C-alpha positions as a printed NumPy array, in Angstrom:
array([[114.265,  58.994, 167.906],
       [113.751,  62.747, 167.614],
       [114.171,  64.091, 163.597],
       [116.648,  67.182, 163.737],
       [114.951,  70.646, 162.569],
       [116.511,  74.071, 161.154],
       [116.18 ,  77.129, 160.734],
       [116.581,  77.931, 157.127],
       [116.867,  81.972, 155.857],
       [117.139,  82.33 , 151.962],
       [118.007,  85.377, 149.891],
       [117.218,  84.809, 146.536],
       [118.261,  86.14 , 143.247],
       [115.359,  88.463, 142.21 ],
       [114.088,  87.093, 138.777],
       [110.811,  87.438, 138.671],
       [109.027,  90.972, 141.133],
       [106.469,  88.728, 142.465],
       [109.176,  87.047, 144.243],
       [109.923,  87.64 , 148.015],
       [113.811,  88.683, 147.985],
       [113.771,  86.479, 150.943],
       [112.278,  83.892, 153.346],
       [112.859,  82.067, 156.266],
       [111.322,  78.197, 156.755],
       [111.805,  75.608, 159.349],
       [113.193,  72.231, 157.491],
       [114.044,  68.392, 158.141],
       [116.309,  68.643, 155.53 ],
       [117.724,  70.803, 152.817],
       [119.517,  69.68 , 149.956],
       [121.469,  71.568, 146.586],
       [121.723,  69.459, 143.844],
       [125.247,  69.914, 141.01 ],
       [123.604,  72.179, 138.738],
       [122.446,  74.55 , 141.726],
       [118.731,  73.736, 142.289],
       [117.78 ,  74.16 , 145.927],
       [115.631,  71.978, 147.803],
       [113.783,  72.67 , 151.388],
       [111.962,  69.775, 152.651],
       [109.654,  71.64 , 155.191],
       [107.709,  70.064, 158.238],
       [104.69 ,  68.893, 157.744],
       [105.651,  67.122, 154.036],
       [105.803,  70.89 , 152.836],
       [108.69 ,  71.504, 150.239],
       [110.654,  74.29 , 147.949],
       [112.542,  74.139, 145.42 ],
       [114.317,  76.852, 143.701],
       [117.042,  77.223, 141.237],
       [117.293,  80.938, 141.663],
       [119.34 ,  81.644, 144.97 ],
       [121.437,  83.686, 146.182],
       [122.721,  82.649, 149.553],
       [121.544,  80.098, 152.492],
       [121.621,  80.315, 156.238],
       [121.31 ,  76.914, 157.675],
       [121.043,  76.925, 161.838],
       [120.379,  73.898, 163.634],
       [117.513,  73.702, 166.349],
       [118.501,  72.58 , 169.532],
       [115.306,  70.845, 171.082],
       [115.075,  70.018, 174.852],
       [112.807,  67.216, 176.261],
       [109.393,  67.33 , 174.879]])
């Protein structure tokens, strides 16, 4: 059984001017808790998690046979 994958862009809310404005990351699964704090659980173990955010593109990867 195959995990699904996505395509995740993020614009964030600039806080800090170190910050990228934006990023894009391929995830397993993504996840936005009550209080707003945004979680990207990467491939590979790799994770974010951000509470400043400003909006989320979430496109599902079609894979064909491997």
């Amino acid at each position: 059984m195959s995990k699904q994958l996505f395509d995740v862009h993020v614009e964030r809310v600039n806080e800090n001017a170190n910050q990228q404005p934006e990023f894009d990351m391929k995830a397993v699964a993504v996840s936005i808790t009550e209080d707003g704090q945004l979680t990207i659980q990467g491939e590979g173990g790799k994770s974010r998690s951000l509470s400043a955010w400003g909006s989320v593109t979430i496109t599902r990867v079609v894979r064909g046979s491997e």
